[in-house]
Amino acid sequence: MEEIHTIDHLRRKIKTARQAGKLIGFVPTMGYLHAGHMSLVERACRENDFVVVSIFVNPTQFGPNEDYDAYPRDEKHDLAILRKAGVDLAFMPTADLMYPDGYSTYVVQEGQLTATLCGRSRPGHFRGVTTIVTKLFNMVQPDRAYFGQKDAQQVAVIRQMVRDLNFDIQVVVCPIVREPDGLAMSSRNAYLDHSQRSDALVLSKALFEARAAIEAGQRDADKVRALVRERISSVPAVQIDYVEIVDADSLKPLKRLQGRVLIAVAAKIGLPRLIDNIQLTLD
Ligand code: AMP
């Protein structure tokens, strides 16, 4: 595996791979890699001849009062597990390389997909995401790009962007990887102390209870939302940001549960803000 720190070097390597007829898979990450990230990386390695993983904590997707400076980083560990997984290139640009002095072009997606859920609580977040993903897509020019269902809204936004901007890239979505007790894996779980870690479990528990209620026949979105809110509120240290039940593609709120249904939650547990979701397909 080669560690790449400049755009020129990245482009040279990509060009050689492409000239050799290789299919290129790409996994964008912010590092501090865990089994959730690695499920994307492993799938990319299975499905492509040449795999690029970027590690970049993207400043433009963090709000002014968010955790950009504190975001966990462990480059040495990340590189070791990427090497073991068989990745070809690890691209690790600096913020100055991606956003040099005078940088002024942003990719902004309008409409429902970015206005709701995390887009509402984190203004500017998706502008940062669509901008950095566009830049990385232009640099890597992959055949396939891998994203996690953990960030369900990001998946909807990226799919729309790929359609709108005519990127010739297949977006591959991988299921959420969870800890054995149900907590969705996240780099931000590193922030949780022992008691916050056990409080955080209520998010996945509430979602699993919602799924059980739906499997038992409940189709009223308000009732399911109330159930999830009530369950999460039973843990006082957990402060709900949102509980939403939406169509998984349009992210429009649902009244009656039908089709591809996304139940998404975001909550603060002390300072850390965590998200989780489940997706169901219903007749
Ligand atoms: P991040 O480093 O948080 O930007 O995540 C990089 C990619 O890994 C994104 O596409 C995430 O959705 C995905 N990812 C993060 N956590 C998980 C998880 N627990 N299961 C599956 N994919 C994940």
PDB file of C-alpha atoms and ligand atoms in Angstrom:
ATOM      1  CA  MET A   1       0.000   0.000   0.000  1.00  0.00           C
ATOM      2  CA  GLU A   2       1.251   3.439  -0.846  1.00  0.00           C
ATOM      3  CA  GLU A   3       0.647   6.456   1.359  1.00  0.00           C
ATOM      4  CA  ILE A   4      -0.190   9.446  -0.786  1.00  0.00           C
ATOM      5  CA  HIS A   5       0.059  13.037   0.382  1.00  0.00           C
ATOM      6  CA  THR A   6      -0.187  15.045  -2.827  1.00  0.00           C
ATOM      7  CA  ILE A   7      -2.792  15.328  -5.577  1.00  0.00           C
ATOM      8  CA  ASP A   8      -0.168  14.930  -8.344  1.00  0.00           C
ATOM      9  CA  HIS A   9       1.058  11.677  -6.867  1.00  0.00           C
ATOM     10  CA  LEU A  10      -2.520  10.422  -6.504  1.00  0.00           C
ATOM     11  CA  ARG A  11      -3.326  11.284 -10.123  1.00  0.00           C
ATOM     12  CA  ARG A  12      -0.189   9.528 -11.415  1.00  0.00           C
ATOM     13  CA  LYS A  13      -1.059   6.338  -9.540  1.00  0.00           C
ATOM     14  CA  ILE A  14      -4.698   6.430 -10.666  1.00  0.00           C
ATOM     15  CA  LYS A  15      -3.653   6.979 -14.280  1.00  0.00           C
ATOM     16  CA  THR A  16      -1.348   3.951 -14.211  1.00  0.00           C
ATOM     17  CA  ALA A  17      -4.069   1.761 -12.676  1.00  0.00           C
ATOM     18  CA  ARG A  18      -6.595   2.941 -15.237  1.00  0.00           C
ATOM     19  CA  GLN A  19      -4.187   2.369 -18.151  1.00  0.00           C
ATOM     20  CA  ALA A  20      -3.729  -1.186 -16.880  1.00  0.00           C
ATOM     21  CA  GLY A  21      -7.494  -1.606 -17.245  1.00  0.00           C
ATOM     22  CA  LYS A  22      -8.108  -1.849 -13.521  1.00  0.00           C
ATOM     23  CA  LEU A  23     -11.524  -1.219 -11.942  1.00  0.00           C
ATOM     24  CA  ILE A  24     -11.114   1.397  -9.245  1.00  0.00           C
ATOM     25  CA  GLY A  25     -12.985   1.287  -5.923  1.00  0.00           C
ATOM     26  CA  PHE A  26     -12.964   4.241  -3.552  1.00  0.00           C
ATOM     27  CA  VAL A  27     -13.848   4.557   0.143  1.00  0.00           C
ATOM     28  CA  PRO A  28     -13.875   8.104   1.559  1.00  0.00           C
ATOM     29  CA  THR A  29     -13.421   8.256   5.354  1.00  0.00           C
ATOM     30  CA  MET A  30     -12.481  10.635   8.135  1.00  0.00           C
ATOM     31  CA  GLY A  31     -10.213   8.007   9.688  1.00  0.00           C
ATOM     32  CA  TYR A  32     -10.124   6.548  13.199  1.00  0.00           C
ATOM     33  CA  LEU A  33     -11.167   3.408  11.395  1.00  0.00           C
ATOM     34  CA  HIS A  34     -13.335   0.709  12.938  1.00  0.00           C
ATOM     35  CA  ALA A  35     -15.112  -2.430  11.721  1.00  0.00           C
ATOM     36  CA  GLY A  36     -17.854  -0.310  10.104  1.00  0.00           C
ATOM     37  CA  HIS A  37     -15.326   1.433   7.851  1.00  0.00           C
ATOM     38  CA  MET A  38     -13.540  -1.838   7.226  1.00  0.00           C
ATOM     39  CA  SER A  39     -16.723  -3.506   5.972  1.00  0.00           C
ATOM     40  CA  LEU A  40     -16.742  -0.901   3.183  1.00  0.00           C
ATOM     41  CA  VAL A  41     -13.019  -1.348   2.545  1.00  0.00           C
ATOM     42  CA  GLU A  42     -13.255  -5.135   2.431  1.00  0.00           C
ATOM     43  CA  ARG A  43     -16.173  -5.019   0.019  1.00  0.00           C
ATOM     44  CA  ALA A  44     -14.304  -2.529  -2.173  1.00  0.00           C
ATOM     45  CA  CYS A  45     -11.302  -4.892  -2.201  1.00  0.00           C
ATOM     46  CA  ARG A  46     -13.513  -7.833  -3.220  1.00  0.00           C
ATOM     47  CA  GLU A  47     -15.272  -5.963  -6.021  1.00  0.00           C
ATOM     48  CA  ASN A  48     -12.448  -3.935  -7.609  1.00  0.00           C
ATOM     49  CA  ASP A  49      -8.890  -4.400  -8.877  1.00  0.00           C
ATOM     50  CA  PHE A  50      -7.511  -1.248  -7.291  1.00  0.00           C
ATOM     51  CA  VAL A  51      -8.750   0.334  -4.055  1.00  0.00           C
ATOM     52  CA  VAL A  52      -8.204   3.856  -2.791  1.00  0.00           C
ATOM     53  CA  VAL A  53      -9.154   4.914   0.740  1.00  0.00           C
ATOM     54  CA  SER A  54      -9.024   8.565   1.733  1.00  0.00           C
ATOM     55  CA  ILE A  55      -8.495   9.650   5.311  1.00  0.00           C
ATOM     56  CA  PHE A  56      -9.413  13.275   5.714  1.00  0.00           C
ATOM     57  CA  VAL A  57     -11.210  15.039   8.553  1.00  0.00           C
ATOM     58  CA  ASN A  58     -13.032  17.539   6.381  1.00  0.00           C
ATOM     59  CA  PRO A  59     -13.228  20.931   8.101  1.00  0.00           C
ATOM     60  CA  THR A  60     -16.007  22.292   5.874  1.00  0.00           C
ATOM     61  CA  GLN A  61     -18.545  19.748   7.107  1.00  0.00           C
ATOM     62  CA  PHE A  62     -18.129  20.807  10.748  1.00  0.00           C
ATOM     63  CA  GLY A  63     -20.009  23.758  12.202  1.00  0.00           C
ATOM     64  CA  PRO A  64     -18.163  26.433  14.198  1.00  0.00           C
ATOM     65  CA  ASN A  65     -19.192  24.873  17.533  1.00  0.00           C
ATOM     66  CA  GLU A  66     -18.665  21.285  16.501  1.00  0.00           C
ATOM     67  CA  ASP A  67     -15.879  18.814  17.175  1.00  0.00           C
ATOM     68  CA  TYR A  68     -13.444  19.361  14.265  1.00  0.00           C
ATOM     69  CA  ASP A  69     -10.409  19.903  16.521  1.00  0.00           C
ATOM     70  CA  ALA A  70     -11.362  17.135  18.928  1.00  0.00           C
ATOM     71  CA  TYR A  71     -12.292  14.604  16.246  1.00  0.00           C
ATOM     72  CA  PRO A  72     -10.348  11.402  17.040  1.00  0.00           C
ATOM     73  CA  ARG A  73      -7.369  10.619  14.836  1.00  0.00           C
ATOM     74  CA  ASP A  74      -4.997   7.620  14.748  1.00  0.00           C
ATOM     75  CA  GLU A  75      -3.141   7.531  11.468  1.00  0.00           C
ATOM     76  CA  LYS A  76      -0.742   4.776  12.428  1.00  0.00           C
ATOM     77  CA  HIS A  77      -3.501   2.335  13.373  1.00  0.00           C
ATOM     78  CA  ASP A  78      -5.567   3.290  10.306  1.00  0.00           C
ATOM     79  CA  LEU A  79      -2.670   2.657   7.933  1.00  0.00           C
ATOM     80  CA  ALA A  80      -1.845  -0.677   9.549  1.00  0.00           C
ATOM     81  CA  ILE A  81      -5.382  -2.068   9.123  1.00  0.00           C
ATOM     82  CA  LEU A  82      -5.765  -0.669   5.601  1.00  0.00           C
ATOM     83  CA  ARG A  83      -2.482  -2.304   4.596  1.00  0.00           C
ATOM     84  CA  LYS A  84      -3.640  -5.618   6.050  1.00  0.00           C
ATOM     85  CA  ALA A  85      -6.936  -5.384   4.177  1.00  0.00           C
ATOM     86  CA  GLY A  86      -5.090  -5.123   0.846  1.00  0.00           C
ATOM     87  CA  VAL A  87      -5.790  -1.483   0.006  1.00  0.00           C
ATOM     88  CA  ASP A  88      -3.622  -0.063  -2.813  1.00  0.00           C
ATOM     89  CA  LEU A  89      -3.548   3.643  -1.954  1.00  0.00           C
ATOM     90  CA  ALA A  90      -4.198   5.545   1.268  1.00  0.00           C
ATOM     91  CA  PHE A  91      -4.762   9.197   0.390  1.00  0.00           C
ATOM     92  CA  MET A  92      -4.156  11.507   3.342  1.00  0.00           C
ATOM     93  CA  PRO A  93      -4.289  15.134   2.243  1.00  0.00           C
ATOM     94  CA  THR A  94      -3.921  18.050   4.633  1.00  0.00           C
ATOM     95  CA  ALA A  95      -6.657  20.647   5.005  1.00  0.00           C
ATOM     96  CA  ASP A  96      -4.342  23.170   3.277  1.00  0.00           C
ATOM     97  CA  LEU A  97      -3.985  20.902   0.270  1.00  0.00           C
ATOM     98  CA  MET A  98      -7.751  20.470  -0.099  1.00  0.00           C
ATOM     99  CA  TYR A  99      -8.641  24.064   0.766  1.00  0.00           C
ATOM    100  CA  PRO A 100      -5.659  26.285  -0.070  1.00  0.00           C
ATOM    101  CA  ASP A 101      -5.728  30.019   0.661  1.00  0.00           C
ATOM    102  CA  GLY A 102      -8.362  31.669  -1.486  1.00  0.00           C
ATOM    103  CA  TYR A 103     -10.420  28.497  -1.876  1.00  0.00           C
ATOM    104  CA  SER A 104     -13.938  29.602  -2.814  1.00  0.00           C
ATOM    105  CA  THR A 105     -15.917  26.978  -4.729  1.00  0.00           C
ATOM    106  CA  TYR A 106     -18.558  24.910  -2.932  1.00  0.00           C
ATOM    107  CA  VAL A 107     -21.057  22.329  -4.145  1.00  0.00           C
ATOM    108  CA  VAL A 108     -24.483  22.989  -2.681  1.00  0.00           C
ATOM    109  CA  GLN A 109     -27.452  20.663  -2.995  1.00  0.00           C
ATOM    110  CA  GLU A 110     -30.807  22.357  -2.543  1.00  0.00           C
ATOM    111  CA  GLY A 111     -34.140  20.814  -1.620  1.00  0.00           C
ATOM    112  CA  GLN A 112     -35.589  18.363   0.834  1.00  0.00           C
ATOM    113  CA  LEU A 113     -32.657  15.959   1.074  1.00  0.00           C
ATOM    114  CA  THR A 114     -30.345  18.503   2.687  1.00  0.00           C
ATOM    115  CA  ALA A 115     -33.035  20.554   4.484  1.00  0.00           C
ATOM    116  CA  THR A 116     -34.219  17.820   6.826  1.00  0.00           C
ATOM    117  CA  LEU A 117     -32.763  15.630   9.625  1.00  0.00           C
ATOM    118  CA  CYS A 118     -29.052  16.421  10.158  1.00  0.00           C
ATOM    119  CA  GLY A 119     -29.273  19.172   7.526  1.00  0.00           C
ATOM    120  CA  ARG A 120     -31.638  21.039   9.824  1.00  0.00           C
ATOM    121  CA  SER A 121     -29.553  20.620  12.977  1.00  0.00           C
ATOM    122  CA  ARG A 122     -26.172  21.054  11.294  1.00  0.00           C
ATOM    123  CA  PRO A 123     -26.474  23.979   8.837  1.00  0.00           C
ATOM    124  CA  GLY A 124     -23.732  23.809   6.218  1.00  0.00           C
ATOM    125  CA  HIS A 125     -22.854  20.189   7.000  1.00  0.00           C
ATOM    126  CA  PHE A 126     -24.006  18.752   3.685  1.00  0.00           C
ATOM    127  CA  ARG A 127     -22.458  21.632   1.751  1.00  0.00           C
ATOM    128  CA  GLY A 128     -19.161  20.443   3.213  1.00  0.00           C
ATOM    129  CA  VAL A 129     -19.944  16.819   2.394  1.00  0.00           C
ATOM    130  CA  THR A 130     -20.988  17.413  -1.225  1.00  0.00           C
ATOM    131  CA  THR A 131     -17.986  19.691  -1.756  1.00  0.00           C
ATOM    132  CA  ILE A 132     -15.391  17.267  -0.420  1.00  0.00           C
ATOM    133  CA  VAL A 133     -16.954  14.219  -2.091  1.00  0.00           C
ATOM    134  CA  THR A 134     -17.012  16.066  -5.432  1.00  0.00           C
ATOM    135  CA  LYS A 135     -13.350  17.013  -5.038  1.00  0.00           C
ATOM    136  CA  LEU A 136     -12.388  13.459  -4.104  1.00  0.00           C
ATOM    137  CA  PHE A 137     -14.464  11.977  -6.952  1.00  0.00           C
ATOM    138  CA  ASN A 138     -12.669  14.301  -9.386  1.00  0.00           C
ATOM    139  CA  MET A 139      -9.277  13.273  -8.049  1.00  0.00           C
ATOM    140  CA  VAL A 140      -9.843   9.520  -7.801  1.00  0.00           C
ATOM    141  CA  GLN A 141     -12.367   9.080 -10.648  1.00  0.00           C
ATOM    142  CA  PRO A 142     -13.461   5.717  -9.258  1.00  0.00           C
ATOM    143  CA  ASP A 143     -15.755   3.221 -10.940  1.00  0.00           C
ATOM    144  CA  ARG A 144     -17.420   2.525  -7.604  1.00  0.00           C
ATOM    145  CA  ALA A 145     -17.610   4.484  -4.360  1.00  0.00           C
ATOM    146  CA  TYR A 146     -18.595   2.894  -1.052  1.00  0.00           C
ATOM    147  CA  PHE A 147     -20.725   4.537   1.643  1.00  0.00           C
ATOM    148  CA  GLY A 148     -22.292   3.273   4.872  1.00  0.00           C
ATOM    149  CA  GLN A 149     -26.005   3.097   5.600  1.00  0.00           C
ATOM    150  CA  LYS A 150     -25.030   4.441   9.037  1.00  0.00           C
ATOM    151  CA  ASP A 151     -25.129   7.881   7.395  1.00  0.00           C
ATOM    152  CA  ALA A 152     -28.442   7.286   5.619  1.00  0.00           C
ATOM    153  CA  GLN A 153     -29.026  10.936   4.750  1.00  0.00           C
ATOM    154  CA  GLN A 154     -25.517  11.246   3.344  1.00  0.00           C
ATOM    155  CA  VAL A 155     -26.289   8.262   1.090  1.00  0.00           C
ATOM    156  CA  ALA A 156     -29.475   9.945  -0.211  1.00  0.00           C
ATOM    157  CA  VAL A 157     -27.626  13.241  -0.778  1.00  0.00           C
ATOM    158  CA  ILE A 158     -24.669  11.609  -2.557  1.00  0.00           C
ATOM    159  CA  ARG A 159     -26.896   9.490  -4.784  1.00  0.00           C
ATOM    160  CA  GLN A 160     -28.787  12.640  -5.803  1.00  0.00           C
ATOM    161  CA  MET A 161     -25.538  14.520  -6.411  1.00  0.00           C
ATOM    162  CA  VAL A 162     -24.167  11.698  -8.576  1.00  0.00           C
ATOM    163  CA  ARG A 163     -27.347  11.831 -10.673  1.00  0.00           C
ATOM    164  CA  ASP A 164     -27.470  15.633 -10.832  1.00  0.00           C
ATOM    165  CA  LEU A 165     -23.801  16.158 -11.718  1.00  0.00           C
ATOM    166  CA  ASN A 166     -23.572  13.106 -14.018  1.00  0.00           C
ATOM    167  CA  PHE A 167     -20.726  11.416 -12.199  1.00  0.00           C
ATOM    168  CA  ASP A 168     -20.038   8.095 -13.917  1.00  0.00           C
ATOM    169  CA  ILE A 169     -19.678   6.376 -10.554  1.00  0.00           C
ATOM    170  CA  GLN A 170     -21.652   3.539  -9.021  1.00  0.00           C
ATOM    171  CA  VAL A 171     -22.594   4.302  -5.413  1.00  0.00           C
ATOM    172  CA  VAL A 172     -22.459   1.145  -3.293  1.00  0.00           C
ATOM    173  CA  VAL A 173     -24.192   1.250   0.090  1.00  0.00           C
ATOM    174  CA  CYS A 174     -23.128  -1.106   2.897  1.00  0.00           C
ATOM    175  CA  PRO A 175     -25.185  -2.099   5.966  1.00  0.00           C
ATOM    176  CA  ILE A 176     -24.604  -0.644   9.430  1.00  0.00           C
ATOM    177  CA  VAL A 177     -22.022  -2.547  11.470  1.00  0.00           C
ATOM    178  CA  ARG A 178     -22.917  -2.671  15.160  1.00  0.00           C
ATOM    179  CA  GLU A 179     -21.186  -3.602  18.396  1.00  0.00           C
ATOM    180  CA  PRO A 180     -22.392  -6.963  19.764  1.00  0.00           C
ATOM    181  CA  ASP A 181     -24.847  -5.135  22.079  1.00  0.00           C
ATOM    182  CA  GLY A 182     -26.380  -3.149  19.189  1.00  0.00           C
ATOM    183  CA  LEU A 183     -24.596   0.230  19.384  1.00  0.00           C
ATOM    184  CA  ALA A 184     -23.833   1.431  15.850  1.00  0.00           C
ATOM    185  CA  MET A 185     -20.073   1.673  15.390  1.00  0.00           C
ATOM    186  CA  SER A 186     -18.850   5.242  15.061  1.00  0.00           C
ATOM    187  CA  SER A 187     -15.538   7.053  15.456  1.00  0.00           C
ATOM    188  CA  ARG A 188     -17.416   9.377  17.815  1.00  0.00           C
ATOM    189  CA  ASN A 189     -18.124   6.481  20.218  1.00  0.00           C
ATOM    190  CA  ALA A 190     -14.555   7.136  21.380  1.00  0.00           C
ATOM    191  CA  TYR A 191     -15.883  10.236  23.158  1.00  0.00           C
ATOM    192  CA  LEU A 192     -18.232   8.236  25.392  1.00  0.00           C
ATOM    193  CA  ASP A 193     -17.256   7.486  28.968  1.00  0.00           C
ATOM    194  CA  HIS A 194     -18.437   4.285  30.617  1.00  0.00           C
ATOM    195  CA  SER A 195     -21.858   5.529  31.686  1.00  0.00           C
ATOM    196  CA  GLN A 196     -22.482   7.455  28.431  1.00  0.00           C
ATOM    197  CA  ARG A 197     -21.593   4.282  26.538  1.00  0.00           C
ATOM    198  CA  SER A 198     -24.359   2.396  28.320  1.00  0.00           C
ATOM    199  CA  ASP A 199     -26.801   5.331  27.956  1.00  0.00           C
ATOM    200  CA  ALA A 200     -26.096   5.411  24.209  1.00  0.00           C
ATOM    201  CA  LEU A 201     -27.437   1.885  23.854  1.00  0.00           C
ATOM    202  CA  VAL A 202     -30.975   3.235  24.154  1.00  0.00           C
ATOM    203  CA  LEU A 203     -30.767   4.580  20.584  1.00  0.00           C
ATOM    204  CA  SER A 204     -30.417   1.169  18.940  1.00  0.00           C
ATOM    205  CA  LYS A 205     -32.756  -0.427  21.505  1.00  0.00           C
ATOM    206  CA  ALA A 206     -35.483   2.107  20.666  1.00  0.00           C
ATOM    207  CA  LEU A 207     -34.997   1.490  16.930  1.00  0.00           C
ATOM    208  CA  PHE A 208     -35.140  -2.278  17.368  1.00  0.00           C
ATOM    209  CA  GLU A 209     -38.334  -1.931  19.413  1.00  0.00           C
ATOM    210  CA  ALA A 210     -39.817   0.185  16.635  1.00  0.00           C
ATOM    211  CA  ARG A 211     -38.899  -2.517  14.143  1.00  0.00           C
ATOM    212  CA  ALA A 212     -40.588  -5.154  16.332  1.00  0.00           C
ATOM    213  CA  ALA A 213     -43.751  -3.029  16.556  1.00  0.00           C
ATOM    214  CA  ILE A 214     -43.781  -2.598  12.770  1.00  0.00           C
ATOM    215  CA  GLU A 215     -43.188  -6.294  12.230  1.00  0.00           C
ATOM    216  CA  ALA A 216     -46.159  -6.911  14.535  1.00  0.00           C
ATOM    217  CA  GLY A 217     -48.311  -4.824  12.175  1.00  0.00           C
ATOM    218  CA  GLN A 218     -48.030  -1.191  13.332  1.00  0.00           C
ATOM    219  CA  ARG A 219     -48.181   1.136  10.305  1.00  0.00           C
ATOM    220  CA  ASP A 220     -48.926   4.493  11.957  1.00  0.00           C
ATOM    221  CA  ALA A 221     -45.743   6.587  11.755  1.00  0.00           C
ATOM    222  CA  ASP A 222     -46.794   8.928  14.589  1.00  0.00           C
ATOM    223  CA  LYS A 223     -47.292   5.981  16.934  1.00  0.00           C
ATOM    224  CA  VAL A 224     -43.923   4.490  16.039  1.00  0.00           C
ATOM    225  CA  ARG A 225     -42.216   7.858  16.440  1.00  0.00           C
ATOM    226  CA  ALA A 226     -43.844   8.328  19.840  1.00  0.00           C
ATOM    227  CA  LEU A 227     -42.643   4.887  20.882  1.00  0.00           C
ATOM    228  CA  VAL A 228     -39.052   5.688  19.875  1.00  0.00           C
ATOM    229  CA  ARG A 229     -39.116   9.119  21.561  1.00  0.00           C
ATOM    230  CA  GLU A 230     -40.563   7.678  24.749  1.00  0.00           C
ATOM    231  CA  ARG A 231     -37.993   4.910  24.913  1.00  0.00           C
ATOM    232  CA  ILE A 232     -35.075   7.287  24.345  1.00  0.00           C
ATOM    233  CA  SER A 233     -36.478   9.827  26.822  1.00  0.00           C
ATOM    234  CA  SER A 234     -36.451   7.135  29.508  1.00  0.00           C
ATOM    235  CA  VAL A 235     -32.698   7.796  29.760  1.00  0.00           C
ATOM    236  CA  PRO A 236     -32.392  11.351  31.122  1.00  0.00           C
ATOM    237  CA  ALA A 237     -28.779  11.844  29.985  1.00  0.00           C
ATOM    238  CA  VAL A 238     -29.813  11.380  26.358  1.00  0.00           C
ATOM    239  CA  GLN A 239     -31.054  14.555  24.705  1.00  0.00           C
ATOM    240  CA  ILE A 240     -33.011  13.904  21.514  1.00  0.00           C
ATOM    241  CA  ASP A 241     -32.114  16.067  18.509  1.00  0.00           C
ATOM    242  CA  TYR A 242     -34.632  14.362  16.216  1.00  0.00           C
ATOM    243  CA  VAL A 243     -36.614  11.185  15.680  1.00  0.00           C
ATOM    244  CA  GLU A 244     -37.929  11.093  12.121  1.00  0.00           C
ATOM    245  CA  ILE A 245     -39.738   8.528  10.021  1.00  0.00           C
ATOM    246  CA  VAL A 246     -39.262   9.285   6.350  1.00  0.00           C
ATOM    247  CA  ASP A 247     -39.196   7.734   2.899  1.00  0.00           C
ATOM    248  CA  ALA A 248     -35.648   6.385   2.541  1.00  0.00           C
ATOM    249  CA  ASP A 249     -35.112   7.957  -0.896  1.00  0.00           C
ATOM    250  CA  SER A 250     -36.971  11.289  -0.795  1.00  0.00           C
ATOM    251  CA  LEU A 251     -36.545  11.766   3.009  1.00  0.00           C
ATOM    252  CA  LYS A 252     -40.107  13.103   3.042  1.00  0.00           C
ATOM    253  CA  PRO A 253     -42.003  12.453   6.289  1.00  0.00           C
ATOM    254  CA  LEU A 254     -44.374   9.500   6.229  1.00  0.00           C
ATOM    255  CA  LYS A 255     -47.770   9.230   7.925  1.00  0.00           C
ATOM    256  CA  ARG A 256     -48.411   5.643   6.978  1.00  0.00           C
ATOM    257  CA  LEU A 257     -45.494   3.232   6.840  1.00  0.00           C
ATOM    258  CA  GLN A 258     -45.113   1.919   3.339  1.00  0.00           C
ATOM    259  CA  GLY A 259     -42.319   1.301   0.828  1.00  0.00           C
ATOM    260  CA  ARG A 260     -38.707   1.989   1.805  1.00  0.00           C
ATOM    261  CA  VAL A 261     -38.996   3.407   5.310  1.00  0.00           C
ATOM    262  CA  LEU A 262     -36.153   5.080   7.196  1.00  0.00           C
ATOM    263  CA  ILE A 263     -36.368   5.658  10.937  1.00  0.00           C
ATOM    264  CA  ALA A 264     -33.539   8.002  11.858  1.00  0.00           C
ATOM    265  CA  VAL A 265     -32.492   9.337  15.244  1.00  0.00           C
ATOM    266  CA  ALA A 266     -29.907  11.832  16.437  1.00  0.00           C
ATOM    267  CA  ALA A 267     -29.183  12.566  20.072  1.00  0.00           C
ATOM    268  CA  LYS A 268     -26.622  14.152  22.332  1.00  0.00           C
ATOM    269  CA  ILE A 269     -25.197  12.138  25.154  1.00  0.00           C
ATOM    270  CA  GLY A 270     -23.367  14.806  27.084  1.00  0.00           C
ATOM    271  CA  LEU A 271     -21.351  16.596  24.407  1.00  0.00           C
ATOM    272  CA  PRO A 272     -21.093  13.803  21.854  1.00  0.00           C
ATOM    273  CA  ARG A 273     -23.824  13.713  19.225  1.00  0.00           C
ATOM    274  CA  LEU A 274     -24.648  10.286  17.812  1.00  0.00           C
ATOM    275  CA  ILE A 275     -26.879   9.166  14.961  1.00  0.00           C
ATOM    276  CA  ASP A 276     -28.451   5.820  14.183  1.00  0.00           C
ATOM    277  CA  ASN A 277     -31.166   4.456  11.929  1.00  0.00           C
ATOM    278  CA  ILE A 278     -32.977   1.411  10.665  1.00  0.00           C
ATOM    279  CA  GLN A 279     -34.422   0.875   7.243  1.00  0.00           C
ATOM    280  CA  LEU A 280     -37.328  -1.404   6.352  1.00  0.00           C
ATOM    281  CA  THR A 281     -39.098  -2.279   3.139  1.00  0.00           C
ATOM    282  CA  LEU A 282     -42.854  -2.665   3.632  1.00  0.00           C
ATOM    283  CA  ASP A 283     -45.721  -3.589   1.288  1.00  0.00           C
TER     284      ASP A 283
HETATM  285  P1  AMP B   1     -16.716   8.614   8.482  1.00  0.00           P
HETATM  286  O1  AMP B   1     -15.285   8.292   8.705  1.00  0.00           O
HETATM  287  O2  AMP B   1     -17.529   8.679   9.737  1.00  0.00           O
HETATM  288  O3  AMP B   1     -16.925   9.789   7.553  1.00  0.00           O
HETATM  289  O4  AMP B   1     -17.318   7.365   7.704  1.00  0.00           O
HETATM  290  C1  AMP B   1     -16.796   6.938   6.467  1.00  0.00           C
HETATM  291  C2  AMP B   1     -17.748   5.965   5.839  1.00  0.00           C
HETATM  292  O5  AMP B   1     -17.909   4.837   6.702  1.00  0.00           O
HETATM  293  C3  AMP B   1     -19.143   6.568   5.634  1.00  0.00           C
HETATM  294  O6  AMP B   1     -19.660   6.151   4.378  1.00  0.00           O
HETATM  295  C4  AMP B   1     -19.922   5.975   6.782  1.00  0.00           C
HETATM  296  O7  AMP B   1     -21.303   5.857   6.531  1.00  0.00           O
HETATM  297  C5  AMP B   1     -19.282   4.605   6.922  1.00  0.00           C
HETATM  298  N1  AMP B   1     -19.529   4.083   8.270  1.00  0.00           N
HETATM  299  C6  AMP B   1     -19.254   4.693   9.449  1.00  0.00           C
HETATM  300  N2  AMP B   1     -19.684   3.944  10.477  1.00  0.00           N
HETATM  301  C7  AMP B   1     -20.254   2.831   9.935  1.00  0.00           C
HETATM  302  C8  AMP B   1     -20.898   1.669  10.483  1.00  0.00           C
HETATM  303  N3  AMP B   1     -21.039   1.497  11.787  1.00  0.00           N
HETATM  304  N4  AMP B   1     -21.349   0.741   9.615  1.00  0.00           N
HETATM  305  C9  AMP B   1     -21.209   0.906   8.271  1.00  0.00           C
HETATM  306  N5  AMP B   1     -20.612   1.975   7.699  1.00  0.00           N
HETATM  307  C10 AMP B   1     -20.149   2.918   8.515  1.00  0.00           C
END
